[in-house]
mmCIF file with all atom_site columns, C-alpha atoms in Angstrom:
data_model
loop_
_atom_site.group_PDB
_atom_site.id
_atom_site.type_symbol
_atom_site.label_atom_id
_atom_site.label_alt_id
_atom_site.label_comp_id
_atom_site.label_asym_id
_atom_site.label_entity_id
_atom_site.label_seq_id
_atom_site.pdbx_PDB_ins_code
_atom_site.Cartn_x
_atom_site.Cartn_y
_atom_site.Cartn_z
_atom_site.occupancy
_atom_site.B_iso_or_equiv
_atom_site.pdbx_formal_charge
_atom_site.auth_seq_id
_atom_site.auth_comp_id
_atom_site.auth_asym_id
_atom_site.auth_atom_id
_atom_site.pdbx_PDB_model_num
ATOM 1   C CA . UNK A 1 1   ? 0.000   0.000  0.000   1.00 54.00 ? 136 UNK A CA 1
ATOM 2   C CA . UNK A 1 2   ? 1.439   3.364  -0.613  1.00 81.00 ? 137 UNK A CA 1
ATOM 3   C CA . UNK A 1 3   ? 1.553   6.548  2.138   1.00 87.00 ? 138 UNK A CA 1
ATOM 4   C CA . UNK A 1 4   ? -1.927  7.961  2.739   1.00 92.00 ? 139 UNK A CA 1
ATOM 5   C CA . UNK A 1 5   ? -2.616  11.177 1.092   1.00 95.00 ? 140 UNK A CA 1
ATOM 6   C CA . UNK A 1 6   ? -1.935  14.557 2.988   1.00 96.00 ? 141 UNK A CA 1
ATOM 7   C CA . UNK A 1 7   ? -4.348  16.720 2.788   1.00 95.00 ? 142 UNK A CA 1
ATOM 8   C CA . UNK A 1 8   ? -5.455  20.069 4.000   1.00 96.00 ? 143 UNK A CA 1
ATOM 9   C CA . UNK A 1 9   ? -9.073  21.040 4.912   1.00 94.00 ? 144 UNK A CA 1
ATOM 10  C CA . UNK A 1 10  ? -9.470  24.692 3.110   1.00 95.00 ? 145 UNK A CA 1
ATOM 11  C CA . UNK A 1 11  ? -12.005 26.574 4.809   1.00 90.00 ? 146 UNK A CA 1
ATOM 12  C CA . UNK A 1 12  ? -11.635 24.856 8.044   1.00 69.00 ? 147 UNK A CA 1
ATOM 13  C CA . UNK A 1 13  ? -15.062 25.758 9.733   1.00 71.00 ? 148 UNK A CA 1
ATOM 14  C CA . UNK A 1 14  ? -16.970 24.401 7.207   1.00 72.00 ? 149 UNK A CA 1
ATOM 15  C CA . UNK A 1 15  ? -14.466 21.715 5.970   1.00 64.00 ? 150 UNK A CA 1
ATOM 16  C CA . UNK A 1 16  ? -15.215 20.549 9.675   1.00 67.00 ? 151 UNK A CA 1
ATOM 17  C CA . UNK A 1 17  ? -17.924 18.198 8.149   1.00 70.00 ? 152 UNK A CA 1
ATOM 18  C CA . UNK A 1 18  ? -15.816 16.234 6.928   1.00 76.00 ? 153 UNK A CA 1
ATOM 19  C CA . UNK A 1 19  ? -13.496 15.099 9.279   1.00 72.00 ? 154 UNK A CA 1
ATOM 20  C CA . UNK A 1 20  ? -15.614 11.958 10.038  1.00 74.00 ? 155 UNK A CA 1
ATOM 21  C CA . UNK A 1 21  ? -15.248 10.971 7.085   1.00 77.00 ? 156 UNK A CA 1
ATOM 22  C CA . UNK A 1 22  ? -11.718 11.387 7.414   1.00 79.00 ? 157 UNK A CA 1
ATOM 23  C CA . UNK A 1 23  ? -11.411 8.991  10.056  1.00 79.00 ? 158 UNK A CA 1
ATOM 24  C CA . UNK A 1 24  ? -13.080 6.916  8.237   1.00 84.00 ? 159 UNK A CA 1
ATOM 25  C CA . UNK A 1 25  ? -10.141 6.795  5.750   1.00 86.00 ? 160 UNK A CA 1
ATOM 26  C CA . UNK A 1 26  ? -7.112  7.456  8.158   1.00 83.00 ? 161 UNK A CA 1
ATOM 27  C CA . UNK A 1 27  ? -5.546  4.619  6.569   1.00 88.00 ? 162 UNK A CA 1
ATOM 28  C CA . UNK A 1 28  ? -5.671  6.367  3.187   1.00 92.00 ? 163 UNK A CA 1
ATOM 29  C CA . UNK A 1 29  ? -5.847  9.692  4.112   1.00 91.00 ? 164 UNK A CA 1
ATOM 30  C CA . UNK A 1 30  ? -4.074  12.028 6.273   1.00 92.00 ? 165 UNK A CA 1
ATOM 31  C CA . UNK A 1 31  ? -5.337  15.153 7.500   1.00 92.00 ? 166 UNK A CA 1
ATOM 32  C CA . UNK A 1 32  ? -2.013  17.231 7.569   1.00 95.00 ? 167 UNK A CA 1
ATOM 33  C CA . UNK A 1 33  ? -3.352  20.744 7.591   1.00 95.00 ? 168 UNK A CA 1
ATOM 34  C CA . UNK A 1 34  ? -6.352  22.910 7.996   1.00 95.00 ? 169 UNK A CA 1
ATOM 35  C CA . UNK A 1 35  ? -6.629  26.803 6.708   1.00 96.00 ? 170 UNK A CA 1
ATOM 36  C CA . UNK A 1 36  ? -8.903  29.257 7.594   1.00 95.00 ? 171 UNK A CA 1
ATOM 37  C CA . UNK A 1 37  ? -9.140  32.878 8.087   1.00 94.00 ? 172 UNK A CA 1
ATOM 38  C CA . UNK A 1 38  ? -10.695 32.776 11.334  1.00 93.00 ? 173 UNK A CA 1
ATOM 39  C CA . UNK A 1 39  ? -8.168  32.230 14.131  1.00 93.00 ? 174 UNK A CA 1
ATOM 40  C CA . UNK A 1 40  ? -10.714 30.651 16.248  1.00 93.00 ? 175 UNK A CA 1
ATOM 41  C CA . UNK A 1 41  ? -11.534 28.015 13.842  1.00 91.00 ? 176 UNK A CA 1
ATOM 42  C CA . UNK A 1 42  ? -7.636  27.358 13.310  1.00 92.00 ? 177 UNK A CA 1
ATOM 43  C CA . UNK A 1 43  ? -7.414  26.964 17.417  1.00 92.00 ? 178 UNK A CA 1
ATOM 44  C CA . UNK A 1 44  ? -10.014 24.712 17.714  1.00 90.00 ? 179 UNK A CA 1
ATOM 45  C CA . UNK A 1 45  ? -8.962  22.258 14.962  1.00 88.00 ? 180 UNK A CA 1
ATOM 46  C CA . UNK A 1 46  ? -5.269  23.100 16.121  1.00 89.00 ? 181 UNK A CA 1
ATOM 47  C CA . UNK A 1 47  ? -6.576  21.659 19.836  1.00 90.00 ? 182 UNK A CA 1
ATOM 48  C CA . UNK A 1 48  ? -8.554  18.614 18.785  1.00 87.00 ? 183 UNK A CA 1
ATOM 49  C CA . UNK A 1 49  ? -6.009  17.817 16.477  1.00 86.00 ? 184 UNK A CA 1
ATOM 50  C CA . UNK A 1 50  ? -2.264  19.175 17.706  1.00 89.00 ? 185 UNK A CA 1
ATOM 51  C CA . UNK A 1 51  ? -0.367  17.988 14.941  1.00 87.00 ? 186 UNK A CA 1
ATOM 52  C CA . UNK A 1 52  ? -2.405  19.775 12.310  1.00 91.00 ? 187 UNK A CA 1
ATOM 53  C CA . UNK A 1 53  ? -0.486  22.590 10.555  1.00 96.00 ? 188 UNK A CA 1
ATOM 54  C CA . UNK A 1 54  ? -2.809  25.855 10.514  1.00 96.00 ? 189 UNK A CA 1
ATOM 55  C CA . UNK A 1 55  ? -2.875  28.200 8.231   1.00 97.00 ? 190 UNK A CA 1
ATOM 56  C CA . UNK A 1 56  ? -4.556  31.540 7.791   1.00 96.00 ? 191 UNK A CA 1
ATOM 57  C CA . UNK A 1 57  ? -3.319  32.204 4.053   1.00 97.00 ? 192 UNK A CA 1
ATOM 58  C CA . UNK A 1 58  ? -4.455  29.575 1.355   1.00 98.00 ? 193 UNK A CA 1
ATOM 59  C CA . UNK A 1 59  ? -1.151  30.578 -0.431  1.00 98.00 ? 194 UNK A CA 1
ATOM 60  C CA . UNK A 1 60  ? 0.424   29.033 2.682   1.00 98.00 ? 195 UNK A CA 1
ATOM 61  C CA . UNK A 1 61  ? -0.836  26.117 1.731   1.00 98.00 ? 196 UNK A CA 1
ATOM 62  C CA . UNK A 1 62  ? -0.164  25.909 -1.537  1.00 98.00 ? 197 UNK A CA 1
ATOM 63  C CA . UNK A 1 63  ? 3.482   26.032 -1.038  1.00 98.00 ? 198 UNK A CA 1
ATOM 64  C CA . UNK A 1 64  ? 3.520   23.702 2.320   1.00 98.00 ? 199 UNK A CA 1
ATOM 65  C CA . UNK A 1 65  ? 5.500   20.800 0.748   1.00 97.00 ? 200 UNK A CA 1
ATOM 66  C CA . UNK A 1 66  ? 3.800   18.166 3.149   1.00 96.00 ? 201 UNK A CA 1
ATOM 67  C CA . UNK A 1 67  ? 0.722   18.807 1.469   1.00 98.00 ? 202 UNK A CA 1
ATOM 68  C CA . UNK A 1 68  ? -0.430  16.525 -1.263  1.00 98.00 ? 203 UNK A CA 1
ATOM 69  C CA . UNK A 1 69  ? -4.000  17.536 -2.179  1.00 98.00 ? 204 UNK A CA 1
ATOM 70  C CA . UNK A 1 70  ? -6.766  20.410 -0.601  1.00 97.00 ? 205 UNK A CA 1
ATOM 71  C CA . UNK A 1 71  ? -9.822  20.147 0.036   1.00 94.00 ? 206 UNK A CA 1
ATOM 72  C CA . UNK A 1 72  ? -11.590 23.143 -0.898  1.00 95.00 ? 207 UNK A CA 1
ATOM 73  C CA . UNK A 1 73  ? -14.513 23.849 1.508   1.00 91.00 ? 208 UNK A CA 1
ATOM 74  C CA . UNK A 1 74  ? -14.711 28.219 1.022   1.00 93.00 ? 209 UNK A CA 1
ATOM 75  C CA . UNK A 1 75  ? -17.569 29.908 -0.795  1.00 92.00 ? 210 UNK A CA 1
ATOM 76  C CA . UNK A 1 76  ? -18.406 28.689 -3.684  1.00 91.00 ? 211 UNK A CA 1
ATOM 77  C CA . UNK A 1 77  ? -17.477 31.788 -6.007  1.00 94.00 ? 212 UNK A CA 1
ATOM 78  C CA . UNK A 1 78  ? -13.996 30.741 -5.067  1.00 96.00 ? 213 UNK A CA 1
ATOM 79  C CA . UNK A 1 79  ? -13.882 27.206 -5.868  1.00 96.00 ? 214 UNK A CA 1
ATOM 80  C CA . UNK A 1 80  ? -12.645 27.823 -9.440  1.00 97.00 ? 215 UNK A CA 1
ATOM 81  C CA . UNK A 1 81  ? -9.594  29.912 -8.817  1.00 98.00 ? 216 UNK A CA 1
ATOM 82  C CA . UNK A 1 82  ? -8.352  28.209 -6.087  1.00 98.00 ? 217 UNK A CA 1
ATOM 83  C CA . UNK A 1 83  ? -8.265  24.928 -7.545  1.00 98.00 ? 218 UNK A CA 1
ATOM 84  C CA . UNK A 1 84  ? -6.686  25.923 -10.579 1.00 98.00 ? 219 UNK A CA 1
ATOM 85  C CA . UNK A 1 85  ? -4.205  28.078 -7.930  1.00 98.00 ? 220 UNK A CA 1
ATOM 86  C CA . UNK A 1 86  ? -4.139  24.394 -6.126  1.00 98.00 ? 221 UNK A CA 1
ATOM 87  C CA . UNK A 1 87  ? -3.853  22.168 -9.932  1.00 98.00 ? 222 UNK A CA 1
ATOM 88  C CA . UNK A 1 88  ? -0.552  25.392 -10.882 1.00 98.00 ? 223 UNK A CA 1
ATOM 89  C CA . UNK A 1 89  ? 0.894   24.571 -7.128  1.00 98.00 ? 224 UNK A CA 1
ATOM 90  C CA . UNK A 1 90  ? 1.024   20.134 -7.947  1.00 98.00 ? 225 UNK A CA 1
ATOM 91  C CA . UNK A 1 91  ? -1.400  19.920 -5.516  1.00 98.00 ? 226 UNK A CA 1
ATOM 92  C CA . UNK A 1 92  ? -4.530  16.820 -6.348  1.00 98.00 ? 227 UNK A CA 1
ATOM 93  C CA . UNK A 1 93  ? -8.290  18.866 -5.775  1.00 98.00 ? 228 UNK A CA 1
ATOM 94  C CA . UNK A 1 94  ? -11.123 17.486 -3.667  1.00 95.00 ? 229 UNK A CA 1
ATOM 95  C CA . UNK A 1 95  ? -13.904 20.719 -4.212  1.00 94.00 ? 230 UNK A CA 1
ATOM 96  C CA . UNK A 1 96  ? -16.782 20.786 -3.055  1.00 87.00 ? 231 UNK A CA 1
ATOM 97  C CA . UNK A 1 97  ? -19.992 21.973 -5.578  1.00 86.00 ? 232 UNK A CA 1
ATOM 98  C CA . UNK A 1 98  ? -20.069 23.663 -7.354  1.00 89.00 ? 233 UNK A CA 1
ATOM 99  C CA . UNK A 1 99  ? -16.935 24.061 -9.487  1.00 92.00 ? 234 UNK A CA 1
ATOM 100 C CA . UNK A 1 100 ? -17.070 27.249 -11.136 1.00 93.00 ? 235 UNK A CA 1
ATOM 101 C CA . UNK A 1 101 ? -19.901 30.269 -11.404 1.00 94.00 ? 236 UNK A CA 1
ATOM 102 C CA . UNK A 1 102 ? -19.134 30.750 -15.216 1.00 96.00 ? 237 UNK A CA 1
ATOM 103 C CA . UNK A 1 103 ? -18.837 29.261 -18.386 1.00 97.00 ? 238 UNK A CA 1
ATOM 104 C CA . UNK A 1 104 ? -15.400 30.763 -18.425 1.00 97.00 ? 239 UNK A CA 1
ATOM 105 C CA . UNK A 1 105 ? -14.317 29.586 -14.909 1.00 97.00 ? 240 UNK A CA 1
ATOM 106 C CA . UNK A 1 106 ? -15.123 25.586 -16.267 1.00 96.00 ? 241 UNK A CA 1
ATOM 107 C CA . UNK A 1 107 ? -12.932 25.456 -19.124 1.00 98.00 ? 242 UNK A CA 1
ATOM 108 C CA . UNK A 1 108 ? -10.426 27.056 -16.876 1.00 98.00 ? 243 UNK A CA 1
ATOM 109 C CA . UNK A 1 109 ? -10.525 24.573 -14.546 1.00 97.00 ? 244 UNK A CA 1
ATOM 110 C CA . UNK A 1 110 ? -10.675 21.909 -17.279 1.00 97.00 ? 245 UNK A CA 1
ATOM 111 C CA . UNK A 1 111 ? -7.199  23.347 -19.176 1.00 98.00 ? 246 UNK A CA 1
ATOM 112 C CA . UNK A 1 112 ? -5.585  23.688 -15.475 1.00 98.00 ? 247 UNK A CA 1
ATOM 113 C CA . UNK A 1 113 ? -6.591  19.672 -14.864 1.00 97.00 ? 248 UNK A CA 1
ATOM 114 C CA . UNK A 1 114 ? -5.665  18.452 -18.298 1.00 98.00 ? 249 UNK A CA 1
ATOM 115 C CA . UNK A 1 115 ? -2.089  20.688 -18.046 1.00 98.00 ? 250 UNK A CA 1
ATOM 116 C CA . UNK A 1 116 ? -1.461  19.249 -14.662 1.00 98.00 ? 251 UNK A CA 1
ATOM 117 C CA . UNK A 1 117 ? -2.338  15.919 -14.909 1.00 97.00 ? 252 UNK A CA 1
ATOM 118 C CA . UNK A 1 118 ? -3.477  15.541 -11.241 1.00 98.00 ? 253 UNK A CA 1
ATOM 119 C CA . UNK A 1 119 ? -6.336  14.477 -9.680  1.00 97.00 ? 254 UNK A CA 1
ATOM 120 C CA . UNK A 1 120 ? -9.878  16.838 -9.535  1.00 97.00 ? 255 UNK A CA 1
ATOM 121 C CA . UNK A 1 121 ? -12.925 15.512 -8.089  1.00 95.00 ? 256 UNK A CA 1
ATOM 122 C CA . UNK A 1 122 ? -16.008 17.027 -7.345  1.00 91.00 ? 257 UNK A CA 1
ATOM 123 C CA . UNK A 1 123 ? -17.671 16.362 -4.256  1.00 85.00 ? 258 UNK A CA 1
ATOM 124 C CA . UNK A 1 124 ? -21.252 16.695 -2.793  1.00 76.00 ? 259 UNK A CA 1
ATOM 125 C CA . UNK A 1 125 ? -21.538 17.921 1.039   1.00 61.00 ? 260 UNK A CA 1
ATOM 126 C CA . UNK A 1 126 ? -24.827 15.948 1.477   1.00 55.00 ? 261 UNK A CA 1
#
């Protein structure tokens, strides 16, 4: 089996969802970092979870090297642009819907997956 996946929670109040699911898949996954804006939210992953890496700047992210793929949980009118930020940085995409608000925004996102060849999935919060 190869090393579970590291991922980072983007949007860390909402993205709080999913960390049963998470569990679920702790062999598969690993959460390695959460982001936020909100220092409270940060603190309170940060203390159920003390060796999650917090971050209030989604650039942060990008460029944390243990990071292998974000999950984007932020308003959707970002979802696009970071992901195709996330696809640029080598970084695999779990988003949740919807993808883009445009046209535009879609094919975007579709050049940035094709030019990265990494992962993008969409997924339903439901």
């Amino acid at each position: 089996m190869s090393a579970p996946i590291r991922l980072a929670i983007v949007g860390g109040r909402r993205g709080g969802s999913f960390n049963s699911a998470l569990q679920a898949f702790r062999d598969l996954i690993e959460l390695a970092a959460v982001c936020d804006t909100d220092g409270g939210v940060l603190e309170k992953w940060q203390s159920e979870l003390p060796g999650v890496k917090a971050f209030a700047r989604y650039e942060d992210v990008l460029n944390e090297p243990s990071v292998d793929a974000v999950l984007l949980a932020t308003p959707m009118m970002l979802h696009a642009r970071q992901a195709i930020d996330a696809l640029n940085a080598g970084k695999h995409v779990l988003s949740e819907v919807i993808a883009a608000t445009s046209i535009a925004d879609c094919w975007d996102l579709v050049a940035a997956v094709e030019a990265a060849g990494l992962t993008y999935m969409m997924d339903e919060n439901f």
